[in-house]
Short mmCIF file of C-alpha atoms in Angstrom, two decimals:
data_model
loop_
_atom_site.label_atom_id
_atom_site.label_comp_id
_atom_site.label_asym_id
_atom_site.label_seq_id
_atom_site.Cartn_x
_atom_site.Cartn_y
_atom_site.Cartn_z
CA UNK S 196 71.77 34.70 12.80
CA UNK S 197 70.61 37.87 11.18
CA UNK S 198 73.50 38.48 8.29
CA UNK S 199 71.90 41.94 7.69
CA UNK S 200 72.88 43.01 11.05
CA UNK S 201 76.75 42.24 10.39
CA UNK S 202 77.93 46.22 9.67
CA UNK S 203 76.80 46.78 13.29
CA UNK S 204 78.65 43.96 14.36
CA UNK S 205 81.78 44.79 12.79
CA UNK S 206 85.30 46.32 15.22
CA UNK S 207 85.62 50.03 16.14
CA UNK S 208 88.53 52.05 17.43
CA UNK S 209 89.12 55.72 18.48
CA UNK S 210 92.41 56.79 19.78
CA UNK S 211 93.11 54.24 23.04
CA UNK S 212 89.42 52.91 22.51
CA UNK S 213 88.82 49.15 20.79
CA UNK S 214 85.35 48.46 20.77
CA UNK S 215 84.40 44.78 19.10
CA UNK S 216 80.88 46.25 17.74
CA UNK S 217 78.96 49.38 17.40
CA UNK S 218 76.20 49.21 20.08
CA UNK S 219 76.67 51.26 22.81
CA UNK S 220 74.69 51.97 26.04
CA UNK S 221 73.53 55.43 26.17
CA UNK S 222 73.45 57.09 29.43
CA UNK S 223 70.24 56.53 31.74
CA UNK S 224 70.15 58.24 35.25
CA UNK S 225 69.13 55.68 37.56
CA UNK S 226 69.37 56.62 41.24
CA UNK S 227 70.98 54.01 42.80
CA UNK S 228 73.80 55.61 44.47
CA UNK S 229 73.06 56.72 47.42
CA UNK S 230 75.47 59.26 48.85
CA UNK S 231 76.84 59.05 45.23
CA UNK S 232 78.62 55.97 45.66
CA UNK S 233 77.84 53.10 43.01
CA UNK S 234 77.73 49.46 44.93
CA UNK S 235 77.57 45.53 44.06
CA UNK S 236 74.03 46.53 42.59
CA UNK S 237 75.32 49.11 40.16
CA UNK S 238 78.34 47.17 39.28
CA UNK S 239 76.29 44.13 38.24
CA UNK S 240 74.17 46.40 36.37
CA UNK S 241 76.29 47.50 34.24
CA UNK S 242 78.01 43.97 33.94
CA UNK S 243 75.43 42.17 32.88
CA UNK S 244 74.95 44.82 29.59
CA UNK S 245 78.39 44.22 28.99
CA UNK S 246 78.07 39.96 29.10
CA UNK S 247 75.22 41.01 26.96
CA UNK S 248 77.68 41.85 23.88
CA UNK S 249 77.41 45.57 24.32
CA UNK S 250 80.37 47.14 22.73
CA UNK S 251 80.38 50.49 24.98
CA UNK S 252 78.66 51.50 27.79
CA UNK S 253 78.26 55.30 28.91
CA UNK S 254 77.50 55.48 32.20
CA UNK S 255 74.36 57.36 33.95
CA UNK S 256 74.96 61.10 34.78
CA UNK S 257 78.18 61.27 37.11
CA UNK S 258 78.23 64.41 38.78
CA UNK S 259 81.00 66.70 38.78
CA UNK S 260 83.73 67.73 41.87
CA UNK S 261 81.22 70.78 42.27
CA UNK S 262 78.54 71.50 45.06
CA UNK S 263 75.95 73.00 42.65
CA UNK S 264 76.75 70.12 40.13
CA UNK S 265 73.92 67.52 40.84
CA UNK S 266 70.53 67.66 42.79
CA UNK S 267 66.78 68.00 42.06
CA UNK S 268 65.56 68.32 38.47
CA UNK S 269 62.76 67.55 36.67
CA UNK S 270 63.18 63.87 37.58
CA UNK S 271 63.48 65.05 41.70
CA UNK S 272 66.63 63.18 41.44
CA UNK S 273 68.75 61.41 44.27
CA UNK S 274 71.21 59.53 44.78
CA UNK S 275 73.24 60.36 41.61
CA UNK S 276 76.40 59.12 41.77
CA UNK S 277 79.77 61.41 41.27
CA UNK S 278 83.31 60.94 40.69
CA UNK S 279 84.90 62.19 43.85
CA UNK S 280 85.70 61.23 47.45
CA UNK S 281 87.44 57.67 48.55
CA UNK S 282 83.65 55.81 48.59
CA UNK S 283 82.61 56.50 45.58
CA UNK S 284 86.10 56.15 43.25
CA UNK S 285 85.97 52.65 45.01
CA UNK S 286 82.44 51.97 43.72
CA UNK S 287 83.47 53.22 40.89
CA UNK S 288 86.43 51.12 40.25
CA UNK S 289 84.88 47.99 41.18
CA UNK S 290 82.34 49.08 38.26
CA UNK S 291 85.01 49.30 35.71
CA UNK S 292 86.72 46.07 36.82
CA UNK S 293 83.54 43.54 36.07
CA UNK S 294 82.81 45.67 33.16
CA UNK S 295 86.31 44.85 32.14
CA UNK S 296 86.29 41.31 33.25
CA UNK S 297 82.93 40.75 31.07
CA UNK S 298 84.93 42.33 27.60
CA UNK S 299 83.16 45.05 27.46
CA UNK S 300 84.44 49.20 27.68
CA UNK S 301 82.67 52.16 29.64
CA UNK S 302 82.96 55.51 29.52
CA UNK S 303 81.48 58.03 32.56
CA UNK S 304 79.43 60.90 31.63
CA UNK S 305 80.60 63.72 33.63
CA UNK S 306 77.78 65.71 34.49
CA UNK S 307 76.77 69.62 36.21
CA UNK S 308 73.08 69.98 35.58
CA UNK S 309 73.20 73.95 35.41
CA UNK S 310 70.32 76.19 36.02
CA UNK S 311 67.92 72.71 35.65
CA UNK S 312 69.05 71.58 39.03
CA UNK S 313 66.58 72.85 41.99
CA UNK S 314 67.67 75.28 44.09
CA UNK S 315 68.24 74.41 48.07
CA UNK S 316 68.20 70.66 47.10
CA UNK S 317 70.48 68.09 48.01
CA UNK S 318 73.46 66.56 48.59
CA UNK S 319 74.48 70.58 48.89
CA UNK S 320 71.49 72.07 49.81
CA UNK S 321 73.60 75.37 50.41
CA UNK S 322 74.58 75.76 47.04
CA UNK S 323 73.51 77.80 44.34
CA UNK S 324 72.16 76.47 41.09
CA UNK S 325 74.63 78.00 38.28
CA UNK S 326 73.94 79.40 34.49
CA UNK S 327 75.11 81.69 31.94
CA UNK S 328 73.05 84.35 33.39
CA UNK S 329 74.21 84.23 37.07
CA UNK S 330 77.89 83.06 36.81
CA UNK S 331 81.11 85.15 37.52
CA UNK S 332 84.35 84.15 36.28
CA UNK S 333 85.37 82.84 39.93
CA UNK S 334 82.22 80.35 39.32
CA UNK S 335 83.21 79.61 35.66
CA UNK S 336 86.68 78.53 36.78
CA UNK S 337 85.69 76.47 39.74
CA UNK S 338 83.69 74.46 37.28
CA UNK S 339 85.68 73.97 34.67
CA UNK S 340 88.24 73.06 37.50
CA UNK S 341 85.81 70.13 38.37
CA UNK S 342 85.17 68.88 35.19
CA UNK S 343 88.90 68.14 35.13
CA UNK S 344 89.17 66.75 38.57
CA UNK S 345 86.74 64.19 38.16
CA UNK S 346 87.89 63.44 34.56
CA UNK S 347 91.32 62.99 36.24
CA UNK S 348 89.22 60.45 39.19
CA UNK S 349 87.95 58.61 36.08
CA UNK S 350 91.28 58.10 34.44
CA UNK S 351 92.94 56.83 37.73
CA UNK S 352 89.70 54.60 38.20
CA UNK S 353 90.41 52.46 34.79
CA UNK S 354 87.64 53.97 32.53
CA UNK S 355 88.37 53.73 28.64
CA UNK S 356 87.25 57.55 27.80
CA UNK S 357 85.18 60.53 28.92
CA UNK S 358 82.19 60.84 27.85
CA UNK S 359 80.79 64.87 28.77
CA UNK S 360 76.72 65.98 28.62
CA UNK S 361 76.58 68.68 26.97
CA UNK S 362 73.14 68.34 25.93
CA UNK S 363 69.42 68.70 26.75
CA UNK S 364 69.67 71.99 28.96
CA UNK S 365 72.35 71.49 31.48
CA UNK S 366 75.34 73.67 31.87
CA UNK S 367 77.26 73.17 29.25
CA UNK S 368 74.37 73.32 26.34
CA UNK S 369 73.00 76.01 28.26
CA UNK S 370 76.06 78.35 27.25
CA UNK S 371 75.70 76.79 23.66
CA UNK S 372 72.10 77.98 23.19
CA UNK S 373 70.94 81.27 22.72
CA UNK S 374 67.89 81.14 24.44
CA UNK S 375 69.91 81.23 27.61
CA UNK S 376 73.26 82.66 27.15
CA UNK S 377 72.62 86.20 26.76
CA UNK S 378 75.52 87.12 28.23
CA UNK S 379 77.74 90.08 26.60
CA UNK S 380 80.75 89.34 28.01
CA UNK S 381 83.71 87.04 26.34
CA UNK S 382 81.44 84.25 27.55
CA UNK S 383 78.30 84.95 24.98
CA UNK S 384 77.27 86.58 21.68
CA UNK S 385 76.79 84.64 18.46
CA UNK S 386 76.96 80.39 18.38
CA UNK S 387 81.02 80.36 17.67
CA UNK S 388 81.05 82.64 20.72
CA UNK S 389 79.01 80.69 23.00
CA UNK S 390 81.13 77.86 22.45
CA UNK S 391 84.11 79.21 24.70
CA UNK S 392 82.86 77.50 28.54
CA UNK S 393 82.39 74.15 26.65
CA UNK S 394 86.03 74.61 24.93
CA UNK S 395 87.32 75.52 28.00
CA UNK S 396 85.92 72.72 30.17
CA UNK S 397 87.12 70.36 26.67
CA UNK S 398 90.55 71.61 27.13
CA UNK S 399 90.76 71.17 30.84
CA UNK S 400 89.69 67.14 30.48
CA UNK S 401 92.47 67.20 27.39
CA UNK S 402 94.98 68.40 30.02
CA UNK S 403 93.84 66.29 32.89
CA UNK S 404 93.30 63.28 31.26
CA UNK S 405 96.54 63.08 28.87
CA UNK S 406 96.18 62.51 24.85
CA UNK S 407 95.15 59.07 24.31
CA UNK S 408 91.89 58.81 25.87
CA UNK S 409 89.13 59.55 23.94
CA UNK S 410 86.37 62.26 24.85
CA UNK S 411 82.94 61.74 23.40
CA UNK S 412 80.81 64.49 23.58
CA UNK S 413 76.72 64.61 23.65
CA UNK S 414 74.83 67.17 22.11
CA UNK S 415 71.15 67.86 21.53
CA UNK S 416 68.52 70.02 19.48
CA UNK S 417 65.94 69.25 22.44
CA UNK S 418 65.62 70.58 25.69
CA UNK S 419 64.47 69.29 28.92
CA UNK S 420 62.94 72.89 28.54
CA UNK S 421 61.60 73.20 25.55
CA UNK S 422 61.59 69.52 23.60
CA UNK S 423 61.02 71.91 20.16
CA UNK S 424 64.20 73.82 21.13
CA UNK S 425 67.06 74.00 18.73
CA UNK S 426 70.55 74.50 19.54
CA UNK S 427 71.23 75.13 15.70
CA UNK S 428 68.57 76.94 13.35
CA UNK S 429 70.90 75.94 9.87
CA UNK S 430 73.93 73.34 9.31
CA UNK S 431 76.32 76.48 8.94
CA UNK S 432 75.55 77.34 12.76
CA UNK S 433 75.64 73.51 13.74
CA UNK S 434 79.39 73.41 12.19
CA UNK S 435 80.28 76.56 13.86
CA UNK S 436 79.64 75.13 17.39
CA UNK S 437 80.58 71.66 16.84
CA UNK S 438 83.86 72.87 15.04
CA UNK S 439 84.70 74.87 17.90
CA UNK S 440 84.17 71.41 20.36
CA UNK S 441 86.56 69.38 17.90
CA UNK S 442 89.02 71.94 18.25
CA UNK S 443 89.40 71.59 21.74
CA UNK S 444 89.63 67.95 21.50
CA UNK S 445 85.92 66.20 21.10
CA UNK S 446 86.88 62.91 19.12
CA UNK S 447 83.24 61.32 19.34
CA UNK S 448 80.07 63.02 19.14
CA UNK S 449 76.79 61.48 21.10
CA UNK S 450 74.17 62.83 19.33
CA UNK S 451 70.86 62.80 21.17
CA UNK S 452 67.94 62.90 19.44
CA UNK S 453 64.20 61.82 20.52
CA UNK S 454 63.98 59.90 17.12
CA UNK S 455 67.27 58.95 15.36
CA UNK S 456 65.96 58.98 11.69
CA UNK S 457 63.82 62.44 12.23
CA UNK S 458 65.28 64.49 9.57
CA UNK S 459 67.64 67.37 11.32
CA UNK S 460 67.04 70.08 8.29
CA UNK S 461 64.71 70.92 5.70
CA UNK S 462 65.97 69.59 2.27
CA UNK S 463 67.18 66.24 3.71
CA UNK S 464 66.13 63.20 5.43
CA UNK S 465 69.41 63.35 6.80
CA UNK S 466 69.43 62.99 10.94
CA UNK S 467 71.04 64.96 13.44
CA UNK S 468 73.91 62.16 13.59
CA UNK S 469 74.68 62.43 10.17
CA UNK S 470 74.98 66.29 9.56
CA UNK S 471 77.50 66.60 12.55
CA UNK S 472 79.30 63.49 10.60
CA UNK S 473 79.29 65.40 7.70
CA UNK S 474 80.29 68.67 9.16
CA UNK S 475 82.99 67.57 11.49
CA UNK S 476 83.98 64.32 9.72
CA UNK S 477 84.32 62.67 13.37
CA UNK S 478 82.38 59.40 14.19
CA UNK S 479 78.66 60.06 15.66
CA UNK S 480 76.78 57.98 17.80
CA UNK S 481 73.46 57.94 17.18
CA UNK S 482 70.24 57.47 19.80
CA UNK S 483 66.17 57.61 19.86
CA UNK S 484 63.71 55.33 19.54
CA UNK S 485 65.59 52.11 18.62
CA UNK S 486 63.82 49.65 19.24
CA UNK S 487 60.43 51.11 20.38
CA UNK S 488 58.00 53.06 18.48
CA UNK S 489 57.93 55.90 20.89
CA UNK S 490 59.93 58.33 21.75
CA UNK S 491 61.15 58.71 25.42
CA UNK S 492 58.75 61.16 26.75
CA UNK S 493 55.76 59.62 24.98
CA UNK S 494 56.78 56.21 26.25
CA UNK S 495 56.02 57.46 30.22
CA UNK S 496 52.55 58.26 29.05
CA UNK S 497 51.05 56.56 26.18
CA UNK S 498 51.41 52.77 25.24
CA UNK S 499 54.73 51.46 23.81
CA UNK S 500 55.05 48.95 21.59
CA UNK S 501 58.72 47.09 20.70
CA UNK S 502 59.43 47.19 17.17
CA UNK S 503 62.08 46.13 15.41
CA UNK S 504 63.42 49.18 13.27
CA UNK S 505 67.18 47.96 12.71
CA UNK S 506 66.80 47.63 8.80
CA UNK S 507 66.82 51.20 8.64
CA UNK S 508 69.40 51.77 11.47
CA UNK S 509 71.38 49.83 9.14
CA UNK S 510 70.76 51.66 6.93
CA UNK S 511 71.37 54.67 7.91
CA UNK S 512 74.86 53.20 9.24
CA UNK S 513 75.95 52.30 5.45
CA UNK S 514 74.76 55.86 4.12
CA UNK S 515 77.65 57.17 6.30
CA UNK S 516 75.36 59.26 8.84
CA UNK S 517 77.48 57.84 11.67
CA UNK S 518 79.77 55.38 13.69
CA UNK S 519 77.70 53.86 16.79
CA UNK S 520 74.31 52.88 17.36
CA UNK S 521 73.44 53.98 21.42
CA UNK S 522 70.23 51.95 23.07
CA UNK S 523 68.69 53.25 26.04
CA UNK S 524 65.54 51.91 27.07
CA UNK S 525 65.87 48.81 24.69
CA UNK S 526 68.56 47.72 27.03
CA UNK S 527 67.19 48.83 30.38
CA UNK S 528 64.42 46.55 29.24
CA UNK S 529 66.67 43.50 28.76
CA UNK S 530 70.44 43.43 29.16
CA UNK S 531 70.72 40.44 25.87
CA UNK S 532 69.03 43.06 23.81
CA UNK S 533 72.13 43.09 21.69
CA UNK S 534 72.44 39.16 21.42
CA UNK S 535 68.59 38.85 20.82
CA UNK S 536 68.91 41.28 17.70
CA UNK S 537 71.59 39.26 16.21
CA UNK S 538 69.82 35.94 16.45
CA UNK S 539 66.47 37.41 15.18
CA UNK S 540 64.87 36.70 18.61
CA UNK S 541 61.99 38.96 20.08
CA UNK S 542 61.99 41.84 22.18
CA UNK S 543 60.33 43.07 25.59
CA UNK S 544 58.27 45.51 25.41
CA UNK S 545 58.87 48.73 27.35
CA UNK S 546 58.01 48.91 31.01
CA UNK S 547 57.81 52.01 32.73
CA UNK S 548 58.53 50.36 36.25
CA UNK S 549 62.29 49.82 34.57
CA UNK S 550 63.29 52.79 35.09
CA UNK S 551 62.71 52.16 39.32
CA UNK S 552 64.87 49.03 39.42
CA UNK S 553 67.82 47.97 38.71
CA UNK S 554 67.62 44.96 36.26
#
């Protein structure tokens, strides 16, 4: 038993949410679901992480009640699943009920991959990619209307929160960055501007899902288009757009980063994790390279070793630079990641060929 581990080991709770430890499952899309409806293999998936001791896990990209929502990206995805239609709320339920049965929580990430997704690809072929630069206010309000239906789906289905992406390029962060929202309307202008579609969308999920789930909220630097990107240049613009989120009702913020301890300003070796923390004063969840000592695009193309980095996760943890500590390819890898750290034992190293099954 590894007694340094205990802090991450120790009970967490968020409005409705009771999590018995503070690893979490971050949100890998796998493209199992054909016609967007998770089966027995998805199900057991996600089970087995939760037998595995994982306190939370946030679901792959769901995609939204929208036709442009999901498609081809830079992945030339298929068969993402989404939260809409009799098929796949029954997958979907079945999901939550052996999650449930194993003691563990989950969360769906309601995704709408924005101007990323391909145009003319499928499930809806005939629709439109949508962005900031390219979206009228009929479009704006259909989305936002989706975001709530399938929050709603989720809430009838028996998950324990929402969980939204609004990082890494798609819709939502695409409004949030300035590099593409240039729109001079009410929708754009300066970073506590931009903010208004993700508030909006926020507010809607508030509404549809009632006041005592919890809404976690993930938000990046990166971008699938630019991994150098930032969304924030200074802390005083990062508090401007992730005050403007808590407002509308964020109570958790996923903070994805391609290396967790990668300092998020000059001055302080501070990470991303902890200067929202610090801004906001709402828990964090922090992700990147636990576990490995790569981060996630280096790990398709160069060698990558497992390492075991918790010391400073802990670390980190007991500075106060956040609340959760979200694996991704540490527990696509293996599913007892969680109960091999606490014994001490040894971990797999990373496969790329993971990320084409389901283990």
């Amino acid at each position: 038993m590894r007694n340094a581990l205990d802090p991450l080991f120790s009970p967490f709770s968020c409005k409705s949410l009771e999590l018995a430890n503070r690893f979490v499952m971050s949100p890998m899309t796998r493209q199992f679901s054909p016609d967007g409806s998770p089966g027995e293999n998805v199900a057991e998936y996600y089970a087995r992480r939760a037998r595995g001791d994982v306190g939370l896990i946030v679901t792959e990209g769901v995609g939204v009640d929208h036709p442009s929502a999901i498609g081809q990206g830079s992945m030339e995805e298929k068969d993402i699943p989404v939260l809409h239609g009799e098929a796949a709320l029954n997958g979907w339920r079945e999901v939550v009920d052996r999650v449930h049965a194993a003691g563990g929580k989950i969360m769906p990430q309601l995704w709408h991959m924005g101007a990323l997704r391909k145009d003319n690809s499928p499930p809806h072929p005939e629709a439109r990619s949508l962005g900031p630069d390219n979206m009228d206010e009929s479009d704006i309000a259909a989305v936002i209307a989706a975001f709530a239906r399938s929050a709603a789906n989720a809430k009838a289905a028996g998950f324990d929160g929402i969980a939204l992406h609004g990082g890494h390029g798609y819709l939502l962060d695409s409004f949030l960055w300035a590099q593409t929202n240039t729109r001079d309307d009410a929708w754009g202008g300066d970073a506590a501007a931009r903010t208004r579609f993700p508030v909006e969308v926020i507010k809607a999920v508030r509404e549809a899902i009632g006041p005592d789930l919890p809404i976690a909220y993930r938000i990046s630097q990166w971008k699938l288009q630019d991994y150098e990107g930032s969304l924030a240049e200074t802390p005083d613009e990062l508090g401007a757009i992730c005050g403007a989120l808590v407002d509308a009702g964020v109570d958790i913020f996923d903070v994805s980063t391609r290396v967790f301890s990668r300092p998020a300003f000059a001055g302080s070796d501070m990470g991303l994790a902890g200067w929202i923390r610090k801004l906001t004063g709402l828990p964090t969840m922090t992700v990147g390279g636990i576990g490995f000592d790569k981060e996630l695009a280096a790990s398709f193309t160069q060698p990558t070793a497992a390492v075991d980095n918790l010391a400073e996760v802990v670390r980190r943890f007991q500075a106060g630079e956040f609340d959760l500590v979200a694996l991704g390819r540490a527990l696509l890898m293996d599913a007892e990641w969680v109960v091999k750290a606490r014994e001490g034992e040894p971990f797999k190293p990373f496969d790329i060929s993971a990320y084409s099954r389901l283990d």
